[in-house]
Amino acid sequence: MKTYNLKCTECGAVYDQNYTWPRCEKCGGLLEVEYDYDKLELSKNFRTEFIKQWKYRSFYPIGRKPITAGEGGTRLKGVGDGLFIKIEIDNPTKSFKDRGSTVEITKAMEFGFNRVVVASTGNMALSVSAYSEIAGIEAVTFVGSGANLNKIDMIRNKGGKVVQVDGDFNVAMNEAEKFAKSTGAFLVGDYLYRKEGQKGVFFEIMDQLGFNPPDYLFVPVGNATLISACYKALLELKKFSLIDKMPKIVGVQAVGAKPFVDYVKTGKLKKVSIDTNADAIAVGYPTYAKQAKEAIEKTGGEAVTVTDEEMLDAMDMIYRKAGVCAELAGASAFAAMIKHKIREGKSAVAVVSGGNI
Ligand SMILES: [Zn+2]
């Protein structure tokens, strides 16, 4: 078994590996996996192994054979001088969420659960349902009233059970937590194990660039788990001397759902109402806001917005350059990269996070 503890991000309370609830029982804060890095080792064939999600297994809190659908190994495609897109649509359920799901559902099996519950804007539940089906366990999803109906249909087709709540994503999250507590289901979603799995996107980007970090990394921000995972992944690569500098992390939100951008500017996190069609990043109150703010500030990055029209234009450009259909939110980071006008000689990567349309 690997050496790690679970630590509360608010009060610092420490829990052992067998504690299955994702929040601190003392203060309700999010728990975080804290490795003893001195005891972690890269896998033996690290330098020659194919680039895939589980190549970086040393950095995931898993001690058993993974439940996998072949996630990761997604393309990093050049789209101009020093500019790249990481095409997460290449994943089994067409979004980066599969990297979190493979770790979470493997963890559910390790703990011995036969049912998981998740709150989702769509893509996450789609992914969790697919991995639960592979593992042979039940998946229950809570979605907000603004959830994408096509995605709900797709979740049901994967055998997932869907409960639509009267309210937004944050209401769905509260309901999922209540359901987990009352039924004993394993709570998955934007919590510690998903965050660990999502680091895979950034391990791969750096690996594909020969561990020469770009100047900028553009990451879409909904609940802010991916951008927090980005920072943790980069810190880990630095700790293992695989990279020697940190890219500037740029968090991207829709103009019509920008609680995180406001938070970075004002230092106060306030819930906002949603006015965007980019459903996958339409979150009024991001769970990982604090960690995401740190990611931006510690790397000299920033938080920016793009309009739905700019995302539409970016979708079009992604299709022309890479032949894949991104969804609106999936094109947000690329839209921001174009808008940013990266100077000559500088390099940047934008994560194209999903393509469920
Ligand atoms: Zn606590």
PDB file of N, CA, C and O in Angstrom, residues 168-233:
ATOM      1  N   ASP A 168     -29.959  24.388  -8.934  1.00  0.00           N
ATOM      2  CA  ASP A 168     -28.776  24.337  -9.787  1.00  0.00           C
ATOM      3  C   ASP A 168     -27.813  23.215  -9.370  1.00  0.00           C
ATOM      4  O   ASP A 168     -28.148  22.363  -8.542  1.00  0.00           O
ATOM      5  N   PHE A 169     -26.612  23.244  -9.935  1.00  0.00           N
ATOM      6  CA  PHE A 169     -25.609  22.203  -9.661  1.00  0.00           C
ATOM      7  C   PHE A 169     -25.281  22.099  -8.173  1.00  0.00           C
ATOM      8  O   PHE A 169     -25.127  21.000  -7.640  1.00  0.00           O
ATOM      9  N   ASN A 170     -25.202  23.246  -7.490  1.00  0.00           N
ATOM     10  CA  ASN A 170     -24.841  23.203  -6.068  1.00  0.00           C
ATOM     11  C   ASN A 170     -25.923  22.535  -5.224  1.00  0.00           C
ATOM     12  O   ASN A 170     -25.626  21.841  -4.253  1.00  0.00           O
ATOM     13  N   VAL A 171     -27.188  22.713  -5.623  1.00  0.00           N
ATOM     14  CA  VAL A 171     -28.297  22.017  -4.956  1.00  0.00           C
ATOM     15  C   VAL A 171     -28.157  20.504  -5.203  1.00  0.00           C
ATOM     16  O   VAL A 171     -28.291  19.688  -4.281  1.00  0.00           O
ATOM     17  N   ALA A 172     -27.829  20.147  -6.447  1.00  0.00           N
ATOM     18  CA  ALA A 172     -27.630  18.728  -6.794  1.00  0.00           C
ATOM     19  C   ALA A 172     -26.509  18.123  -5.952  1.00  0.00           C
ATOM     20  O   ALA A 172     -26.596  16.980  -5.486  1.00  0.00           O
ATOM     21  N   MET A 173     -25.447  18.908  -5.733  1.00  0.00           N
ATOM     22  CA  MET A 173     -24.318  18.431  -4.924  1.00  0.00           C
ATOM     23  C   MET A 173     -24.745  18.146  -3.481  1.00  0.00           C
ATOM     24  O   MET A 173     -24.402  17.108  -2.911  1.00  0.00           O
ATOM     25  N   ASN A 174     -25.521  19.054  -2.908  1.00  0.00           N
ATOM     26  CA  ASN A 174     -26.019  18.841  -1.535  1.00  0.00           C
ATOM     27  C   ASN A 174     -26.891  17.599  -1.454  1.00  0.00           C
ATOM     28  O   ASN A 174     -26.804  16.815  -0.506  1.00  0.00           O
ATOM     29  N   GLU A 175     -27.751  17.417  -2.459  1.00  0.00           N
ATOM     30  CA  GLU A 175     -28.655  16.255  -2.478  1.00  0.00           C
ATOM     31  C   GLU A 175     -27.858  14.954  -2.596  1.00  0.00           C
ATOM     32  O   GLU A 175     -28.178  13.955  -1.956  1.00  0.00           O
ATOM     33  N   ALA A 176     -26.818  14.971  -3.425  1.00  0.00           N
ATOM     34  CA  ALA A 176     -25.987  13.764  -3.598  1.00  0.00           C
ATOM     35  C   ALA A 176     -25.303  13.409  -2.274  1.00  0.00           C
ATOM     36  O   ALA A 176     -25.225  12.235  -1.892  1.00  0.00           O
ATOM     37  N   GLU A 177     -24.810  14.424  -1.565  1.00  0.00           N
ATOM     38  CA  GLU A 177     -24.151  14.169  -0.276  1.00  0.00           C
ATOM     39  C   GLU A 177     -25.140  13.584   0.730  1.00  0.00           C
ATOM     40  O   GLU A 177     -24.827  12.643   1.459  1.00  0.00           O
ATOM     41  N   LYS A 178     -26.363  14.130   0.742  1.00  0.00           N
ATOM     42  CA  LYS A 178     -27.392  13.613   1.656  1.00  0.00           C
ATOM     43  C   LYS A 178     -27.726  12.154   1.318  1.00  0.00           C
ATOM     44  O   LYS A 178     -27.849  11.321   2.203  1.00  0.00           O
ATOM     45  N   PHE A 179     -27.864  11.879   0.025  1.00  0.00           N
ATOM     46  CA  PHE A 179     -28.194  10.526  -0.430  1.00  0.00           C
ATOM     47  C   PHE A 179     -27.108   9.539   0.000  1.00  0.00           C
ATOM     48  O   PHE A 179     -27.396   8.444   0.483  1.00  0.00           O
ATOM     49  N   ALA A 180     -25.846   9.952  -0.169  1.00  0.00           N
ATOM     50  CA  ALA A 180     -24.725   9.075   0.211  1.00  0.00           C
ATOM     51  C   ALA A 180     -24.772   8.775   1.708  1.00  0.00           C
ATOM     52  O   ALA A 180     -24.601   7.625   2.128  1.00  0.00           O
ATOM     53  N   LYS A 181     -25.019   9.805   2.503  1.00  0.00           N
ATOM     54  CA  LYS A 181     -25.061   9.626   3.955  1.00  0.00           C
ATOM     55  C   LYS A 181     -26.204   8.704   4.368  1.00  0.00           C
ATOM     56  O   LYS A 181     -26.039   7.844   5.232  1.00  0.00           O
ATOM     57  N   SER A 182     -27.368   8.867   3.743  1.00  0.00           N
ATOM     58  CA  SER A 182     -28.534   8.106   4.194  1.00  0.00           C
ATOM     59  C   SER A 182     -28.547   6.672   3.655  1.00  0.00           C
ATOM     60  O   SER A 182     -29.122   5.787   4.261  1.00  0.00           O
ATOM     61  N   THR A 183     -27.895   6.431   2.503  1.00  0.00           N
ATOM     62  CA  THR A 183     -27.969   5.081   1.918  1.00  0.00           C
ATOM     63  C   THR A 183     -26.653   4.312   2.017  1.00  0.00           C
ATOM     64  O   THR A 183     -26.604   3.119   1.717  1.00  0.00           O
ATOM     65  N   GLY A 184     -25.566   4.999   2.391  1.00  0.00           N
ATOM     66  CA  GLY A 184     -24.276   4.317   2.462  1.00  0.00           C
ATOM     67  C   GLY A 184     -23.619   4.114   1.110  1.00  0.00           C
ATOM     68  O   GLY A 184     -22.709   3.305   0.964  1.00  0.00           O
ATOM     69  N   ALA A 185     -24.064   4.871   0.094  1.00  0.00           N
ATOM     70  CA  ALA A 185     -23.395   4.800  -1.216  1.00  0.00           C
ATOM     71  C   ALA A 185     -22.083   5.585  -1.141  1.00  0.00           C
ATOM     72  O   ALA A 185     -21.925   6.460  -0.294  1.00  0.00           O
ATOM     73  N   PHE A 186     -21.135   5.251  -2.022  1.00  0.00           N
ATOM     74  CA  PHE A 186     -19.844   5.952  -2.068  1.00  0.00           C
ATOM     75  C   PHE A 186     -20.041   7.261  -2.832  1.00  0.00           C
ATOM     76  O   PHE A 186     -20.484   7.253  -3.982  1.00  0.00           O
ATOM     77  N   LEU A 187     -19.715   8.367  -2.188  1.00  0.00           N
ATOM     78  CA  LEU A 187     -19.886   9.681  -2.815  1.00  0.00           C
ATOM     79  C   LEU A 187     -18.705   9.973  -3.731  1.00  0.00           C
ATOM     80  O   LEU A 187     -17.561  10.043  -3.275  1.00  0.00           O
ATOM     81  N   VAL A 188     -18.987  10.115  -5.028  1.00  0.00           N
ATOM     82  CA  VAL A 188     -17.932  10.482  -5.968  1.00  0.00           C
ATOM     83  C   VAL A 188     -18.288  11.837  -6.587  1.00  0.00           C
ATOM     84  O   VAL A 188     -19.367  12.371  -6.356  1.00  0.00           O
ATOM     85  N   GLY A 189     -17.379  12.393  -7.359  1.00  0.00           N
ATOM     86  CA  GLY A 189     -17.602  13.712  -7.938  1.00  0.00           C
ATOM     87  C   GLY A 189     -16.402  14.600  -7.664  1.00  0.00           C
ATOM     88  O   GLY A 189     -15.277  14.099  -7.572  1.00  0.00           O
ATOM     89  N   ASP A 190     -16.657  15.896  -7.544  1.00  0.00           N
ATOM     90  CA  ASP A 190     -15.530  16.812  -7.382  1.00  0.00           C
ATOM     91  C   ASP A 190     -14.981  16.791  -5.962  1.00  0.00           C
ATOM     92  O   ASP A 190     -15.167  17.735  -5.193  1.00  0.00           O
ATOM     93  N   TYR A 191     -14.274  15.709  -5.653  1.00  0.00           N
ATOM     94  CA  TYR A 191     -13.639  15.526  -4.358  1.00  0.00           C
ATOM     95  C   TYR A 191     -12.232  14.977  -4.577  1.00  0.00           C
ATOM     96  O   TYR A 191     -11.763  14.889  -5.699  1.00  0.00           O
ATOM     97  N   LEU A 192     -11.613  14.533  -3.499  1.00  0.00           N
ATOM     98  CA  LEU A 192     -10.180  14.219  -3.512  1.00  0.00           C
ATOM     99  C   LEU A 192      -9.723  13.182  -4.550  1.00  0.00           C
ATOM    100  O   LEU A 192      -8.725  13.407  -5.224  1.00  0.00           O
ATOM    101  N   TYR A 193     -10.472  12.078  -4.712  1.00  0.00           N
ATOM    102  CA  TYR A 193      -9.963  11.025  -5.611  1.00  0.00           C
ATOM    103  C   TYR A 193     -10.085  11.432  -7.069  1.00  0.00           C
ATOM    104  O   TYR A 193      -9.225  11.122  -7.890  1.00  0.00           O
ATOM    105  N   ARG A 194     -11.178  12.144  -7.405  1.00  0.00           N
ATOM    106  CA  ARG A 194     -11.329  12.651  -8.770  1.00  0.00           C
ATOM    107  C   ARG A 194     -10.188  13.620  -9.087  1.00  0.00           C
ATOM    108  O   ARG A 194      -9.582  13.568 -10.147  1.00  0.00           O
ATOM    109  N   LYS A 195      -9.917  14.479  -8.133  1.00  0.00           N
ATOM    110  CA  LYS A 195      -8.830  15.442  -8.346  1.00  0.00           C
ATOM    111  C   LYS A 195      -7.515  14.709  -8.648  1.00  0.00           C
ATOM    112  O   LYS A 195      -6.777  15.086  -9.552  1.00  0.00           O
ATOM    113  N   GLU A 196      -7.243  13.640  -7.916  1.00  0.00           N
ATOM    114  CA  GLU A 196      -6.008  12.865  -8.161  1.00  0.00           C
ATOM    115  C   GLU A 196      -5.970  12.345  -9.595  1.00  0.00           C
ATOM    116  O   GLU A 196      -4.954  12.442 -10.278  1.00  0.00           O
ATOM    117  N   GLY A 197      -7.102  11.792 -10.055  1.00  0.00           N
ATOM    118  CA  GLY A 197      -7.154  11.224 -11.411  1.00  0.00           C
ATOM    119  C   GLY A 197      -6.992  12.280 -12.483  1.00  0.00           C
ATOM    120  O   GLY A 197      -6.375  12.044 -13.527  1.00  0.00           O
ATOM    121  N   GLN A 198      -7.525  13.464 -12.212  1.00  0.00           N
ATOM    122  CA  GLN A 198      -7.477  14.519 -13.229  1.00  0.00           C
ATOM    123  C   GLN A 198      -6.082  15.097 -13.425  1.00  0.00           C
ATOM    124  O   GLN A 198      -5.818  15.776 -14.415  1.00  0.00           O
ATOM    125  N   LYS A 199      -5.184  14.781 -12.512  1.00  0.00           N
ATOM    126  CA  LYS A 199      -3.787  15.206 -12.710  1.00  0.00           C
ATOM    127  C   LYS A 199      -3.224  14.604 -13.997  1.00  0.00           C
ATOM    128  O   LYS A 199      -2.298  15.152 -14.599  1.00  0.00           O
ATOM    129  N   GLY A 200      -3.805  13.476 -14.413  1.00  0.00           N
ATOM    130  CA  GLY A 200      -3.299  12.757 -15.586  1.00  0.00           C
ATOM    131  C   GLY A 200      -3.217  13.614 -16.839  1.00  0.00           C
ATOM    132  O   GLY A 200      -2.319  13.442 -17.667  1.00  0.00           O
ATOM    133  N   VAL A 201      -4.168  14.542 -17.000  1.00  0.00           N
ATOM    134  CA  VAL A 201      -4.163  15.426 -18.179  1.00  0.00           C
ATOM    135  C   VAL A 201      -2.812  16.143 -18.277  1.00  0.00           C
ATOM    136  O   VAL A 201      -2.209  16.241 -19.344  1.00  0.00           O
ATOM    137  N   PHE A 202      -2.340  16.629 -17.140  1.00  0.00           N
ATOM    138  CA  PHE A 202      -1.158  17.495 -17.133  1.00  0.00           C
ATOM    139  C   PHE A 202       0.142  16.694 -17.108  1.00  0.00           C
ATOM    140  O   PHE A 202       1.141  17.119 -17.676  1.00  0.00           O
ATOM    141  N   PHE A 203       0.116  15.514 -16.494  1.00  0.00           N
ATOM    142  CA  PHE A 203       1.271  14.612 -16.613  1.00  0.00           C
ATOM    143  C   PHE A 203       1.509  14.320 -18.093  1.00  0.00           C
ATOM    144  O   PHE A 203       2.639  14.372 -18.582  1.00  0.00           O
ATOM    145  N   GLU A 204       0.403  14.033 -18.793  1.00  0.00           N
ATOM    146  CA  GLU A 204       0.533  13.691 -20.218  1.00  0.00           C
ATOM    147  C   GLU A 204       1.022  14.868 -21.048  1.00  0.00           C
ATOM    148  O   GLU A 204       1.892  14.713 -21.913  1.00  0.00           O
ATOM    149  N   ILE A 205       0.459  16.061 -20.814  1.00  0.00           N
ATOM    150  CA  ILE A 205       0.879  17.237 -21.595  1.00  0.00           C
ATOM    151  C   ILE A 205       2.398  17.440 -21.455  1.00  0.00           C
ATOM    152  O   ILE A 205       3.109  17.612 -22.438  1.00  0.00           O
ATOM    153  N   MET A 206       2.862  17.384 -20.214  1.00  0.00           N
ATOM    154  CA  MET A 206       4.298  17.621 -19.982  1.00  0.00           C
ATOM    155  C   MET A 206       5.132  16.512 -20.624  1.00  0.00           C
ATOM    156  O   MET A 206       6.165  16.780 -21.239  1.00  0.00           O
ATOM    157  N   ASP A 207       4.679  15.296 -20.495  1.00  0.00           N
ATOM    158  CA  ASP A 207       5.368  14.145 -21.085  1.00  0.00           C
ATOM    159  C   ASP A 207       5.432  14.315 -22.617  1.00  0.00           C
ATOM    160  O   ASP A 207       6.482  14.121 -23.248  1.00  0.00           O
ATOM    161  N   GLN A 208       4.312  14.702 -23.215  1.00  0.00           N
ATOM    162  CA  GLN A 208       4.256  14.863 -24.668  1.00  0.00           C
ATOM    163  C   GLN A 208       5.150  16.009 -25.153  1.00  0.00           C
ATOM    164  O   GLN A 208       5.576  16.020 -26.304  1.00  0.00           O
ATOM    165  N   LEU A 209       5.433  16.951 -24.264  1.00  0.00           N
ATOM    166  CA  LEU A 209       6.338  18.059 -24.617  1.00  0.00           C
ATOM    167  C   LEU A 209       7.769  17.761 -24.171  1.00  0.00           C
ATOM    168  O   LEU A 209       8.603  18.659 -24.071  1.00  0.00           O
ATOM    169  N   GLY A 210       8.049  16.482 -23.871  1.00  0.00           N
ATOM    170  CA  GLY A 210       9.383  16.104 -23.427  1.00  0.00           C
ATOM    171  C   GLY A 210       9.762  16.750 -22.101  1.00  0.00           C
ATOM    172  O   GLY A 210      10.928  17.015 -21.828  1.00  0.00           O
ATOM    173  N   PHE A 211       8.767  16.996 -21.278  1.00  0.00           N
ATOM    174  CA  PHE A 211       8.932  17.649 -19.972  1.00  0.00           C
ATOM    175  C   PHE A 211       9.565  19.034 -20.075  1.00  0.00           C
ATOM    176  O   PHE A 211      10.302  19.465 -19.203  1.00  0.00           O
ATOM    177  N   ASN A 212       9.284  19.716 -21.221  1.00  0.00           N
ATOM    178  CA  ASN A 212       9.610  21.135 -21.361  1.00  0.00           C
ATOM    179  C   ASN A 212       8.307  21.913 -21.235  1.00  0.00           C
ATOM    180  O   ASN A 212       7.548  22.005 -22.199  1.00  0.00           O
ATOM    181  N   PRO A 213       8.015  22.464 -20.070  1.00  0.00           N
ATOM    182  CA  PRO A 213       6.711  23.110 -19.856  1.00  0.00           C
ATOM    183  C   PRO A 213       6.499  24.294 -20.795  1.00  0.00           C
ATOM    184  O   PRO A 213       7.452  25.008 -21.118  1.00  0.00           O
ATOM    185  N   PRO A 214       5.260  24.503 -21.230  1.00  0.00           N
ATOM    186  CA  PRO A 214       4.952  25.691 -22.043  1.00  0.00           C
ATOM    187  C   PRO A 214       4.952  26.917 -21.137  1.00  0.00           C
ATOM    188  O   PRO A 214       5.032  26.797 -19.912  1.00  0.00           O
ATOM    189  N   ASP A 215       4.853  28.111 -21.744  1.00  0.00           N
ATOM    190  CA  ASP A 215       4.779  29.324 -20.923  1.00  0.00           C
ATOM    191  C   ASP A 215       3.411  29.461 -20.258  1.00  0.00           C
ATOM    192  O   ASP A 215       3.298  29.939 -19.143  1.00  0.00           O
ATOM    193  N   TYR A 216       2.356  29.043 -20.983  1.00  0.00           N
ATOM    194  CA  TYR A 216       0.995  29.165 -20.455  1.00  0.00           C
ATOM    195  C   TYR A 216       0.225  27.852 -20.580  1.00  0.00           C
ATOM    196  O   TYR A 216       0.398  27.115 -21.545  1.00  0.00           O
ATOM    197  N   LEU A 217      -0.652  27.640 -19.607  1.00  0.00           N
ATOM    198  CA  LEU A 217      -1.581  26.511 -19.668  1.00  0.00           C
ATOM    199  C   LEU A 217      -2.984  27.068 -19.478  1.00  0.00           C
ATOM    200  O   LEU A 217      -3.268  27.669 -18.428  1.00  0.00           O
ATOM    201  N   PHE A 218      -3.852  26.917 -20.468  1.00  0.00           N
ATOM    202  CA  PHE A 218      -5.230  27.422 -20.380  1.00  0.00           C
ATOM    203  C   PHE A 218      -6.161  26.283 -19.983  1.00  0.00           C
ATOM    204  O   PHE A 218      -6.222  25.256 -20.664  1.00  0.00           O
ATOM    205  N   VAL A 219      -6.872  26.470 -18.877  1.00  0.00           N
ATOM    206  CA  VAL A 219      -7.704  25.404 -18.308  1.00  0.00           C
ATOM    207  C   VAL A 219      -9.119  25.919 -18.047  1.00  0.00           C
ATOM    208  O   VAL A 219      -9.285  26.965 -17.402  1.00  0.00           O
ATOM    209  N   PRO A 220     -10.148  25.201 -18.532  1.00  0.00           N
ATOM    210  CA  PRO A 220     -11.520  25.633 -18.239  1.00  0.00           C
ATOM    211  C   PRO A 220     -11.849  25.468 -16.748  1.00  0.00           C
ATOM    212  O   PRO A 220     -11.364  24.536 -16.105  1.00  0.00           O
ATOM    213  N   VAL A 221     -12.661  26.383 -16.229  1.00  0.00           N
ATOM    214  CA  VAL A 221     -13.013  26.327 -14.810  1.00  0.00           C
ATOM    215  C   VAL A 221     -14.526  26.273 -14.628  1.00  0.00           C
ATOM    216  O   VAL A 221     -15.238  27.202 -15.003  1.00  0.00           O
ATOM    217  N   GLY A 222     -15.004  25.144 -14.092  1.00  0.00           N
ATOM    218  CA  GLY A 222     -16.398  25.020 -13.677  1.00  0.00           C
ATOM    219  C   GLY A 222     -16.396  24.932 -12.171  1.00  0.00           C
ATOM    220  O   GLY A 222     -16.426  25.921 -11.450  1.00  0.00           O
ATOM    221  N   ASN A 223     -16.263  23.706 -11.668  1.00  0.00           N
ATOM    222  CA  ASN A 223     -16.155  23.509 -10.222  1.00  0.00           C
ATOM    223  C   ASN A 223     -14.708  23.680  -9.737  1.00  0.00           C
ATOM    224  O   ASN A 223     -14.419  23.563  -8.559  1.00  0.00           O
ATOM    225  N   ALA A 224     -13.794  23.895 -10.670  1.00  0.00           N
ATOM    226  CA  ALA A 224     -12.376  24.223 -10.406  1.00  0.00           C
ATOM    227  C   ALA A 224     -11.523  23.038  -9.943  1.00  0.00           C
ATOM    228  O   ALA A 224     -10.411  23.221  -9.454  1.00  0.00           O
ATOM    229  N   THR A 225     -12.019  21.816 -10.113  1.00  0.00           N
ATOM    230  CA  THR A 225     -11.238  20.638  -9.743  1.00  0.00           C
ATOM    231  C   THR A 225     -10.070  20.434 -10.709  1.00  0.00           C
ATOM    232  O   THR A 225      -8.950  20.142 -10.281  1.00  0.00           O
ATOM    233  N   LEU A 226     -10.336  20.605 -12.007  1.00  0.00           N
ATOM    234  CA  LEU A 226      -9.301  20.347 -13.014  1.00  0.00           C
ATOM    235  C   LEU A 226      -8.108  21.293 -12.845  1.00  0.00           C
ATOM    236  O   LEU A 226      -6.957  20.865 -12.883  1.00  0.00           O
ATOM    237  N   ILE A 227      -8.392  22.554 -12.621  1.00  0.00           N
ATOM    238  CA  ILE A 227      -7.299  23.528 -12.484  1.00  0.00           C
ATOM    239  C   ILE A 227      -6.519  23.300 -11.174  1.00  0.00           C
ATOM    240  O   ILE A 227      -5.304  23.459 -11.126  1.00  0.00           O
ATOM    241  N   SER A 228      -7.209  22.844 -10.123  1.00  0.00           N
ATOM    242  CA  SER A 228      -6.498  22.506  -8.881  1.00  0.00           C
ATOM    243  C   SER A 228      -5.619  21.281  -9.103  1.00  0.00           C
ATOM    244  O   SER A 228      -4.498  21.202  -8.593  1.00  0.00           O
ATOM    245  N   ALA A 229      -6.155  20.313  -9.857  1.00  0.00           N
ATOM    246  CA  ALA A 229      -5.389  19.113 -10.181  1.00  0.00           C
ATOM    247  C   ALA A 229      -4.164  19.473 -11.016  1.00  0.00           C
ATOM    248  O   ALA A 229      -3.086  18.902 -10.855  1.00  0.00           O
ATOM    249  N   CYS A 230      -4.330  20.451 -11.891  1.00  0.00           N
ATOM    250  CA  CYS A 230      -3.241  20.923 -12.754  1.00  0.00           C
ATOM    251  C   CYS A 230      -2.067  21.384 -11.897  1.00  0.00           C
ATOM    252  O   CYS A 230      -0.925  20.969 -12.096  1.00  0.00           O
ATOM    253  N   TYR A 231      -2.367  22.205 -10.928  1.00  0.00           N
ATOM    254  CA  TYR A 231      -1.305  22.754 -10.067  1.00  0.00           C
ATOM    255  C   TYR A 231      -0.616  21.653  -9.273  1.00  0.00           C
ATOM    256  O   TYR A 231       0.615  21.605  -9.175  1.00  0.00           O
ATOM    257  N   LYS A 232      -1.420  20.732  -8.733  1.00  0.00           N
ATOM    258  CA  LYS A 232      -0.829  19.643  -7.944  1.00  0.00           C
ATOM    259  C   LYS A 232       0.068  18.760  -8.812  1.00  0.00           C
ATOM    260  O   LYS A 232       1.169  18.379  -8.407  1.00  0.00           O
ATOM    261  N   ALA A 233      -0.386  18.471 -10.031  1.00  0.00           N
ATOM    262  CA  ALA A 233       0.408  17.636 -10.950  1.00  0.00           C
ATOM    263  C   ALA A 233       1.748  18.301 -11.259  1.00  0.00           C
ATOM    264  O   ALA A 233       2.798  17.647 -11.251  1.00  0.00           O
TER     265      ALA A 233
END
